[in-house]
């Protein structure tokens, strides 16, 4: 009897242990433990990689970033900085003995330099305006950067005299520019962005550029030094009407000694991200001929150092090019390009031949990692961020001529995911209404059973010229963990499929992309495991626009969540930070020139059809799709007595991507809470 009791007790204990270690699904609160590795910078000798590691601070509801360093053989990985700070943009000195980076650890963002042999470091600037886009001179004696130079307002009324000791409200803000605010930063103060240099050991900065122009590219990319160190190249638009043009930047060279300026490109079309060759003879850059389209493939160009003999190297690729980087012998330019949901490293030679360096269902990109996606040493060692459908972004390294010999240097989230059940991700293609092939994915709930009926979330990416792909998505895995099949696709207008596919929605957005999405839903319903009465739709930005469009064109969805959408193109044109692009560029005309075009594609003017219970969710500091767009949609829903709710998240820019992790968690929980209410 005692033996039987003992055996029974042991079995119960074993069962309890098994239950205790049973893996959990991915939940929203795992965001606190999520870590993001990015901006990998290979050392000049190819033996080490410095990268940023982003973490979330639960106690202070903040995001931090520190620098780490890994050996390229994968044997060592250690922190270089620590603390509750934002350490970003690590950049090696040419000789590899020092590291410059940006940090707010002294109270304001400044440039810091670290001596790698001793670990000593110091801030080398004490600036009032935050520096950005740092780059070393070829001799290692200088560091260039960009910063805003304040200026007096173009027009203002003298303020009334304030009595000594009086506490008055903030004075009026006077706006005189067309482009007067920017998402993520708010009202743009009077002044212009200029190029500076500072001694790498510290000292007084010296302004190189001049004039009432912004000397920072809208397309990104830091100013670059010429091989002889005499010039700094950047892309900008140096004209008085810069706010009024859509063809954007040209490439200019500024002499470091005296600020002499030379314009190297001049055409209708943006020319950006200049990269001088190591031998000092060529400049690689990105751009395209302006065609007044909402999307044009960005190509890789090369020209002589004086701006002559420009030619396109990637004319046969029909894919966007990002981050051009030269080989040490100046014969090859490496870059990243998107293709069918993946992103890989490519190589272009000066004869115009282009080849992929890497292949497979990976994505080398910055979708979930800050900074540059790759760097390459003079000896040809590559450091790169890589993600797959089941693996979040981590740092890898390999010899550029042997990409199969990749070594994984980080395991940022392995410990978190080790005891979590993930949903299987299935990739597929399907024919849309007109026979066009569309690429899509579904995330199935963990322990998926095809004999069951599941609720569906159609999750639509923004952009619209963006690309979902073969990379791990924390949010969609959380949705699947709550029991939903999650569907996402790249409808027409998405990048990664060429010029024609991306631009087909020009002046017709939203439109046929809606039909692409409905074709995907129809296909899944035929599989038998989706409950057609429990369909949900959501998306942010362009996805929020399409969500609002969907509820005005069908009532097949049980519930919707429109996140930071465009709902009225007329008010969007007048209030968004890039209103001129959205109107004259995307819609072919200004609102007063062709109001019918705006009404035809604005979800708010289909409100008579609204029946679907809808949540509208937005950030209060969103200037890309300003909060008025969400308020208009909520008003239309509520006035029609459609069950609806407006969720305003304080202090958040577009995408709810500000500095507070709790807001990102709240966003997911509100979406799931509202959808769950109608799909139980």
XYZ file of C-alpha atoms in Angstrom, residues 19-663:
645
model
C 3.121 21.213 -16.351
C 5.498 23.742 -14.793
C 7.948 23.617 -17.700
C 5.322 23.526 -20.442
C 6.218 26.267 -22.882
C 4.075 29.401 -22.955
C 3.000 31.378 -25.998
C 4.558 34.743 -26.786
C 2.747 37.449 -24.812
C 2.725 41.234 -24.964
C 4.734 41.628 -21.754
C 7.687 39.796 -23.335
C 8.419 43.132 -24.999
C 10.100 44.163 -21.749
C 12.673 41.402 -22.221
C 13.073 41.917 -25.959
C 16.530 42.939 -27.131
C 17.447 44.405 -30.504
C 20.916 44.027 -32.024
C 21.757 46.333 -34.921
C 24.130 48.716 -36.715
C 26.992 46.178 -37.013
C 30.328 47.905 -37.664
C 33.218 45.654 -38.663
C 36.679 46.707 -37.438
C 39.229 47.711 -40.118
C 41.244 44.537 -39.424
C 38.106 42.400 -39.809
C 38.536 40.774 -36.390
C 35.741 42.410 -34.389
C 32.238 43.812 -34.752
C 30.824 46.614 -32.637
C 27.045 46.798 -32.566
C 24.194 48.406 -30.649
C 22.029 46.394 -28.274
C 18.654 47.927 -27.486
C 16.841 47.018 -24.254
C 13.635 48.052 -22.500
C 13.506 49.449 -18.955
C 10.374 48.239 -17.160
C 10.881 50.419 -14.075
C 11.254 53.674 -16.016
C 9.218 52.800 -19.124
C 12.144 53.696 -21.366
C 14.315 52.249 -24.120
C 18.082 52.180 -23.800
C 20.912 51.294 -26.134
C 24.492 50.308 -25.355
C 27.490 49.221 -27.408
C 28.766 45.640 -27.501
C 31.680 44.041 -29.301
C 31.998 40.499 -30.670
C 34.993 38.803 -32.236
C 34.346 37.608 -35.768
C 35.184 34.034 -34.778
C 32.208 34.132 -32.416
C 34.262 33.295 -29.325
C 33.998 36.639 -27.523
C 31.081 38.987 -26.943
C 31.224 41.703 -24.316
C 29.770 45.119 -23.488
C 31.716 48.285 -24.257
C 29.261 50.656 -22.570
C 26.494 50.237 -20.020
C 23.925 52.244 -18.112
C 20.521 53.754 -18.788
C 21.615 55.762 -21.818
C 21.227 55.939 -25.588
C 24.562 54.950 -27.124
C 24.233 54.792 -30.923
C 26.070 55.128 -34.253
C 29.385 53.421 -33.442
C 32.015 54.239 -36.075
C 35.607 52.928 -36.222
C 38.537 55.254 -36.819
C 40.476 54.424 -40.010
C 43.358 52.808 -38.110
C 40.962 50.814 -35.915
C 42.310 52.022 -32.579
C 39.419 54.319 -31.635
C 35.640 54.273 -31.773
C 33.370 57.305 -32.097
C 29.717 57.138 -31.140
C 26.766 59.281 -30.098
C 25.529 59.198 -26.512
C 23.268 61.138 -24.159
C 25.191 59.946 -21.087
C 26.386 63.493 -20.354
C 22.813 64.824 -20.341
C 22.610 65.856 -24.002
C 23.579 63.878 -27.064
C 27.279 64.430 -27.783
C 30.061 62.751 -29.751
C 32.170 60.398 -27.626
C 35.474 58.747 -28.551
C 36.741 55.532 -26.981
C 40.375 54.333 -27.109
C 40.009 50.603 -27.706
C 43.341 49.502 -26.194
C 42.704 51.073 -22.782
C 38.941 51.456 -22.680
C 39.295 55.143 -21.831
C 36.818 57.482 -23.429
C 35.668 61.074 -23.380
C 33.041 63.327 -24.932
C 34.731 65.474 -27.560
C 31.844 67.920 -28.048
C 29.721 70.129 -25.801
C 27.009 71.150 -28.229
C 23.634 72.785 -27.654
C 22.209 71.247 -30.841
C 22.390 67.452 -31.042
C 24.938 66.107 -33.561
C 24.095 63.353 -36.059
C 25.629 61.522 -39.034
C 29.177 61.215 -37.687
C 32.063 60.162 -39.978
C 35.866 59.983 -39.545
C 38.286 61.771 -41.839
C 40.661 59.419 -43.712
C 43.619 60.488 -41.543
C 41.662 60.024 -38.303
C 42.265 63.621 -37.159
C 38.708 64.901 -37.627
C 35.112 63.770 -37.200
C 32.397 65.336 -39.300
C 28.789 65.611 -38.209
C 25.586 67.478 -38.989
C 23.653 69.718 -36.613
C 20.991 72.387 -36.801
C 22.152 76.008 -36.662
C 19.424 78.154 -35.072
C 18.287 81.283 -36.865
C 15.952 84.166 -36.205
C 12.365 83.707 -37.429
C 11.705 85.144 -40.870
C 8.899 87.229 -39.418
C 7.740 87.936 -35.875
C 5.965 90.535 -33.789
C 7.990 91.961 -30.887
C 6.714 90.293 -27.698
C 5.229 92.378 -24.902
C 7.633 93.263 -22.116
C 7.598 90.685 -19.344
C 7.872 92.029 -15.787
C 10.855 90.798 -13.812
C 10.008 87.538 -12.053
C 6.725 87.105 -13.913
C 5.603 83.612 -14.988
C 3.994 83.835 -18.413
C 2.744 81.203 -20.803
C 4.848 80.111 -23.748
C 4.888 82.723 -26.552
C 3.185 82.191 -29.927
C 4.909 80.016 -32.520
C 5.121 81.719 -35.917
C 5.315 79.439 -38.975
C 6.614 80.725 -42.311
C 7.842 77.588 -44.143
C 5.830 75.069 -46.165
C 7.573 72.125 -44.485
C 7.249 73.316 -40.915
C 7.041 70.135 -38.841
C 8.359 66.603 -38.917
C 6.968 63.415 -37.419
C 9.047 62.291 -34.472
C 10.407 65.774 -33.767
C 7.482 68.194 -33.975
C 7.707 71.824 -35.060
C 10.943 72.491 -36.937
C 12.622 75.454 -35.213
C 14.037 78.303 -37.316
C 17.415 77.380 -38.714
C 19.142 74.966 -41.068
C 21.164 71.749 -40.829
C 24.859 72.224 -41.591
C 28.038 70.149 -41.809
C 30.699 70.564 -39.124
C 34.087 69.063 -38.330
C 35.623 68.698 -34.875
C 39.107 67.437 -33.919
C 38.923 63.780 -32.949
C 40.635 64.638 -29.660
C 38.116 67.382 -28.905
C 38.124 71.110 -29.500
C 36.145 73.828 -31.186
C 33.866 72.636 -34.011
C 34.103 74.375 -37.374
C 31.151 74.853 -39.722
C 31.905 73.744 -43.281
C 28.654 74.368 -45.176
C 26.867 77.702 -45.378
C 23.662 79.258 -46.637
C 19.999 78.970 -45.765
C 19.748 75.326 -46.817
C 19.447 71.991 -45.036
C 22.589 69.943 -45.711
C 21.198 66.581 -44.663
C 19.613 64.181 -47.101
C 15.903 63.418 -46.806
C 16.815 59.909 -47.937
C 19.320 59.362 -45.143
C 23.016 58.670 -45.282
C 25.815 60.547 -43.545
C 28.067 63.021 -45.335
C 31.159 61.198 -46.655
C 34.821 62.206 -46.869
C 36.763 62.032 -50.102
C 39.741 59.663 -50.055
C 42.233 62.558 -49.832
C 40.323 64.151 -46.926
C 39.950 67.468 -48.738
C 36.221 67.309 -49.451
C 33.032 66.257 -47.679
C 30.187 65.047 -49.896
C 26.515 65.199 -49.030
C 23.141 65.235 -50.731
C 20.825 68.187 -50.262
C 18.729 70.736 -52.131
C 20.423 74.122 -52.158
C 17.716 76.384 -53.498
C 15.364 78.922 -51.979
C 12.333 76.878 -53.007
C 13.562 73.579 -51.535
C 10.262 73.057 -49.682
C 8.329 73.246 -52.960
C 10.084 70.637 -55.064
C 9.530 66.895 -55.310
C 12.640 65.971 -57.291
C 14.669 66.597 -54.132
C 18.413 66.318 -53.607
C 21.577 66.661 -55.632
C 25.104 65.751 -54.532
C 27.458 68.517 -53.468
C 31.095 68.558 -52.396
C 32.366 70.997 -49.737
C 36.053 71.782 -49.410
C 37.018 71.214 -45.778
C 39.641 73.980 -45.806
C 37.418 76.885 -46.803
C 33.847 75.668 -47.443
C 34.047 76.025 -51.228
C 31.053 74.191 -52.695
C 30.764 72.232 -55.961
C 27.547 70.746 -57.328
C 28.284 67.279 -58.727
C 24.851 66.176 -59.973
C 22.055 68.162 -61.527
C 18.966 66.461 -62.856
C 15.290 66.078 -62.091
C 15.435 63.290 -59.564
C 16.927 62.667 -56.139
C 20.637 61.839 -55.979
C 21.611 60.661 -52.509
C 23.984 58.693 -50.279
C 27.305 59.534 -51.986
C 30.130 57.027 -51.373
C 33.587 57.998 -52.689
C 35.814 55.129 -53.811
C 38.962 54.318 -51.770
C 41.214 55.134 -54.751
C 39.705 58.630 -54.943
C 38.590 58.305 -58.565
C 34.835 57.537 -58.401
C 31.690 58.304 -56.439
C 28.880 55.794 -56.079
C 25.435 57.157 -55.247
C 21.726 56.347 -55.357
C 18.958 57.981 -57.338
C 16.479 57.913 -60.195
C 15.037 60.132 -62.908
C 12.029 62.013 -61.560
C 8.781 60.913 -63.182
C 6.216 62.374 -60.745
C 5.228 58.899 -59.605
C 4.424 57.723 -56.103
C 7.105 55.041 -56.503
C 10.214 54.783 -58.670
C 12.925 52.142 -58.283
C 16.103 53.621 -56.796
C 19.195 52.656 -58.788
C 22.940 52.557 -58.141
C 24.987 55.092 -60.123
C 28.685 55.835 -60.393
C 30.449 58.968 -61.633
C 33.949 60.362 -61.759
C 35.142 62.266 -58.707
C 34.429 65.601 -60.458
C 30.826 64.628 -61.243
C 31.309 63.715 -64.902
C 30.606 60.445 -66.717
C 27.631 59.422 -64.596
C 26.087 56.066 -65.450
C 23.561 53.618 -64.028
C 25.019 50.277 -62.891
C 21.828 48.451 -61.847
C 19.549 49.078 -64.801
C 18.898 45.364 -65.178
C 17.998 44.773 -61.517
C 14.556 46.460 -61.286
C 14.869 46.539 -57.483
C 15.686 49.295 -54.999
C 19.295 49.715 -53.881
C 20.321 50.695 -50.344
C 23.626 51.472 -48.561
C 26.330 51.421 -51.269
C 29.742 50.380 -49.915
C 32.994 50.026 -51.911
C 35.469 47.158 -51.879
C 38.990 48.118 -50.828
C 40.296 47.852 -54.412
C 37.549 50.173 -55.735
C 36.354 47.566 -58.238
C 33.061 46.544 -56.626
C 30.162 48.256 -54.893
C 28.174 46.208 -52.376
C 24.601 47.051 -51.446
C 21.381 45.636 -50.006
C 18.245 45.096 -52.092
C 14.729 43.755 -51.414
C 13.257 40.976 -53.504
C 10.046 38.973 -52.969
C 9.971 39.370 -49.205
C 13.704 38.786 -48.739
C 16.612 41.229 -48.662
C 20.130 40.262 -49.619
C 23.612 41.562 -50.228
C 24.484 42.265 -53.867
C 27.651 43.259 -55.717
C 27.903 45.572 -58.733
C 31.059 45.988 -60.783
C 31.950 49.043 -62.813
C 31.187 47.200 -66.065
C 27.508 47.075 -65.035
C 27.381 43.426 -64.014
C 25.306 42.762 -60.894
C 25.167 39.561 -58.862
C 23.655 38.477 -55.542
C 26.256 37.715 -52.878
C 23.844 35.950 -50.524
C 20.706 33.923 -51.157
C 17.959 32.101 -49.273
C 14.868 33.015 -47.310
C 16.534 35.646 -45.143
C 16.171 39.354 -44.764
C 19.154 41.625 -44.300
C 17.485 44.862 -43.317
C 16.788 47.403 -40.610
C 13.107 46.705 -40.167
C 13.627 45.788 -36.496
C 17.163 47.064 -35.913
C 18.552 50.579 -35.749
C 21.343 51.947 -37.906
C 23.044 50.477 -40.950
C 22.297 46.862 -41.940
C 25.857 45.943 -42.898
C 29.488 47.013 -43.068
C 32.528 45.552 -44.830
C 36.202 45.648 -43.837
C 39.076 46.420 -46.251
C 39.895 42.698 -46.192
C 36.373 41.727 -47.286
C 34.866 40.587 -43.969
C 31.160 41.453 -43.771
C 29.088 42.170 -40.671
C 25.347 42.139 -41.230
C 21.964 41.884 -39.510
C 19.930 38.862 -40.553
C 16.423 37.673 -39.719
C 14.231 34.754 -40.771
C 10.598 33.884 -40.188
C 11.475 32.094 -36.941
C 14.641 33.970 -35.967
C 14.637 37.611 -34.854
C 17.348 39.880 -36.180
C 20.892 39.008 -35.042
C 24.424 39.910 -36.124
C 26.274 37.583 -38.516
C 29.664 37.802 -40.199
C 31.259 36.093 -43.197
C 33.965 36.600 -45.826
C 32.336 38.381 -48.756
C 33.591 35.714 -51.165
C 32.351 32.868 -48.919
C 28.888 33.841 -47.626
C 28.105 30.217 -46.732
C 30.712 30.464 -43.967
C 28.500 32.763 -41.886
C 29.146 32.925 -38.157
C 26.374 34.019 -35.843
C 27.700 36.553 -33.330
C 24.619 37.370 -31.236
C 21.692 35.509 -29.768
C 19.735 38.533 -28.606
C 16.455 36.761 -27.871
C 17.303 33.053 -27.750
C 16.828 32.775 -23.986
C 13.443 34.463 -24.193
C 12.192 32.289 -27.043
C 13.620 29.029 -25.680
C 10.596 28.376 -23.492
C 8.005 29.957 -25.800
C 5.783 28.218 -28.313
C 5.778 29.987 -31.647
C 3.241 29.805 -34.405
C 4.269 28.152 -37.654
C 4.660 30.647 -40.512
C 3.587 29.523 -43.969
C 4.609 31.384 -47.116
C 2.483 31.144 -50.258
C 1.421 32.967 -53.414
C -2.021 33.350 -54.911
C -3.688 34.862 -57.989
C -5.576 38.103 -57.439
C -8.759 39.147 -59.233
C -6.851 40.048 -62.420
C -4.481 37.073 -62.343
C -1.592 39.035 -60.869
C 0.483 36.909 -58.475
C 0.544 38.158 -54.885
C 2.893 36.927 -52.155
C 1.564 36.298 -48.651
C 2.181 34.621 -45.308
C 0.103 33.267 -42.462
C 1.100 32.742 -38.846
C -0.800 29.836 -37.326
C -1.572 29.556 -33.629
C 0.792 27.280 -31.667
C -0.573 23.709 -31.589
C -2.552 24.497 -34.745
C -5.213 21.903 -35.631
C -6.540 22.125 -39.220
C -9.738 20.364 -38.129
C -10.669 23.364 -35.976
C -12.194 26.691 -36.963
C -10.051 29.715 -36.119
C -10.688 33.462 -36.136
C -8.609 35.383 -38.683
C -6.748 38.684 -38.405
C -5.893 40.305 -41.727
C -2.907 42.527 -40.812
C -2.034 45.060 -43.534
C 1.380 46.714 -43.805
C 1.756 50.460 -44.187
C 3.746 52.441 -46.655
C 2.102 51.629 -48.990
C 5.478 51.279 -50.694
C 6.884 48.901 -48.093
C 7.391 45.150 -47.968
C 6.441 42.436 -45.528
C 8.812 39.542 -45.691
C 10.722 36.645 -44.256
C 11.590 38.120 -40.889
C 10.412 37.395 -37.383
C 7.485 39.569 -36.285
C 6.931 39.793 -32.526
C 3.498 41.394 -32.786
C 2.073 38.833 -35.191
C 3.400 35.967 -33.070
C 1.595 37.533 -30.092
C -1.617 37.641 -32.142
C -1.171 33.974 -33.066
C -0.523 33.137 -29.416
C -3.988 34.492 -28.622
C -5.498 31.924 -30.973
C -5.728 33.830 -34.254
C -4.559 32.861 -37.704
C -2.732 35.989 -38.892
C -2.686 36.782 -42.609
C -0.378 39.358 -44.174
C 0.585 39.953 -47.771
C 2.301 42.324 -50.187
C -0.525 43.713 -52.335
C 0.200 45.774 -55.441
C 2.147 48.874 -54.503
C 4.558 46.927 -52.304
C 8.267 47.158 -53.069
C 10.446 44.157 -53.853
C 8.587 43.220 -57.041
C 9.810 45.844 -59.474
C 8.849 49.219 -60.882
C 5.533 48.295 -62.508
C 4.176 46.426 -59.479
C 5.157 49.187 -57.065
C 3.825 52.113 -59.057
C 0.578 50.533 -60.270
C -1.329 52.209 -57.421
C -0.156 55.712 -58.396
C -3.193 58.018 -58.098
C -5.266 54.891 -57.475
C -4.704 54.314 -53.772
C -6.589 52.720 -52.211
C -8.178 50.750 -55.003
C -7.214 47.444 -56.544
C -4.898 46.675 -53.609
C -8.118 46.149 -51.637
C -9.082 43.426 -54.124
C -5.673 41.779 -53.667
C -6.337 41.514 -49.940
C -9.849 40.137 -50.365
C -8.527 37.483 -52.737
C -6.200 36.293 -49.973
C -9.082 36.090 -47.482
C -11.171 34.141 -49.996
C -8.331 31.673 -50.503
C -7.950 31.006 -46.779
C -11.681 30.510 -46.329
C -11.519 27.715 -48.897
C -9.001 25.870 -46.724
C -11.714 25.171 -44.186
C -10.032 26.167 -40.923
C -11.107 29.834 -40.875
C -14.430 30.822 -39.308
C -15.992 33.219 -41.815
C -18.043 34.805 -39.013
C -14.923 35.712 -37.046
C -12.900 37.776 -39.515
C -10.948 40.778 -38.226
C -8.921 43.387 -40.099
C -6.284 45.808 -38.869
C -3.231 47.708 -40.043
C -1.281 50.879 -39.410
C -0.649 53.965 -41.519
C -1.289 52.770 -45.088
C -2.687 49.613 -43.490
C -4.951 51.798 -41.358
C -6.105 53.570 -44.517
C -6.918 50.239 -46.176
C -8.729 49.083 -43.023
C -10.905 52.197 -43.154
C -11.435 51.591 -46.879
C -12.449 47.980 -46.268
C -15.214 48.811 -43.771
C -16.672 51.195 -46.367
C -16.692 48.531 -49.088
C -17.653 45.299 -47.349
C -19.299 44.142 -44.136
C -17.727 40.668 -44.192
C -15.461 41.501 -41.230
C -16.810 41.122 -37.725
C -14.486 43.783 -36.337
C -11.813 46.265 -37.439
C -8.999 48.291 -35.889
C -7.751 51.193 -37.997
C -4.393 52.356 -36.650
C -3.098 55.889 -37.375
C -4.861 55.960 -40.774
C -5.340 58.410 -43.593
C -9.099 58.848 -43.937
C -9.488 62.111 -45.862
C -6.841 62.907 -48.475
C -7.873 66.574 -48.548
C -7.140 67.197 -44.872
C -4.142 64.839 -45.004
C -2.525 66.985 -47.702
C -2.907 70.123 -45.593
C -1.830 68.802 -42.191
C 0.769 66.039 -42.745
C 4.509 66.685 -42.546
C 4.937 65.620 -46.188
C 1.666 66.970 -47.548
C 3.166 68.147 -50.837
C 4.402 64.626 -51.625
C 1.027 63.090 -50.785
C -0.893 65.586 -52.900
C 1.117 66.750 -55.912
C 3.090 63.494 -55.981
C 0.737 60.677 -55.057
C -2.619 62.149 -56.114
C -1.395 63.849 -59.331
C -2.895 67.210 -58.336
C -3.510 69.560 -55.438
C -6.907 69.210 -53.720
C -8.333 72.370 -55.308
C -7.197 71.254 -58.758
C -8.940 67.872 -58.726
C -11.134 67.453 -55.644
C -12.909 64.487 -57.234
C -9.658 62.505 -57.214
C -9.369 63.067 -53.459
C -12.968 62.183 -52.683
C -12.761 59.030 -54.786
C -9.972 57.555 -52.635
C -10.854 58.885 -49.174
C -12.492 56.298 -46.872
C -14.427 58.983 -45.008
C -16.623 59.627 -48.049
C -17.850 56.029 -47.947
C -19.060 56.360 -44.365
C -22.659 55.711 -45.426
C -21.597 52.056 -45.736
C -19.977 51.792 -42.295
C -21.411 48.933 -40.231
C -18.352 47.137 -38.832
C -17.505 47.687 -35.136
C -14.271 49.672 -35.360
C -11.542 50.881 -33.053
C -9.522 53.891 -34.228
C -6.090 54.059 -32.589
C -3.464 56.765 -32.980
C -0.621 58.660 -31.339
C -1.327 62.190 -30.252
C 2.013 63.443 -31.649
C 1.584 61.807 -35.050
C 2.431 64.301 -37.780
C 2.686 61.796 -40.637
C -1.023 60.888 -40.483
C -2.157 63.551 -38.025
C -4.651 62.729 -35.302
C -7.400 64.661 -37.103
C -7.498 61.825 -39.648
C -8.411 59.380 -36.876
C -10.871 61.808 -35.320
C -12.697 62.199 -38.633
C -13.098 58.437 -38.930
C -14.280 58.121 -35.336
C -16.792 60.951 -35.847
C -18.203 59.276 -38.951
C -18.553 55.930 -37.171
C -20.099 57.391 -34.046
C -22.510 59.667 -35.903
C -23.805 56.567 -37.696
C -24.145 54.789 -34.325
C -21.635 52.137 -35.307
C -20.043 50.554 -32.248
C -16.679 52.311 -32.122
C -13.983 53.622 -29.824
C -11.164 56.145 -30.251
C -7.857 55.345 -28.523
C -5.408 58.252 -28.250
C -1.923 57.340 -27.042
C -0.154 60.360 -25.505
C 3.305 61.543 -26.521
C 3.538 59.107 -29.440
C 4.565 59.816 -33.050
C 3.526 57.879 -36.121
C 3.524 54.136 -35.596
C 3.441 54.330 -31.783
C 7.229 53.996 -31.962
C 8.318 56.538 -29.379
C 10.353 56.065 -26.245
C 7.802 54.246 -24.094
C 7.620 50.425 -24.333
C 4.412 50.443 -22.269
C 2.677 52.257 -25.113
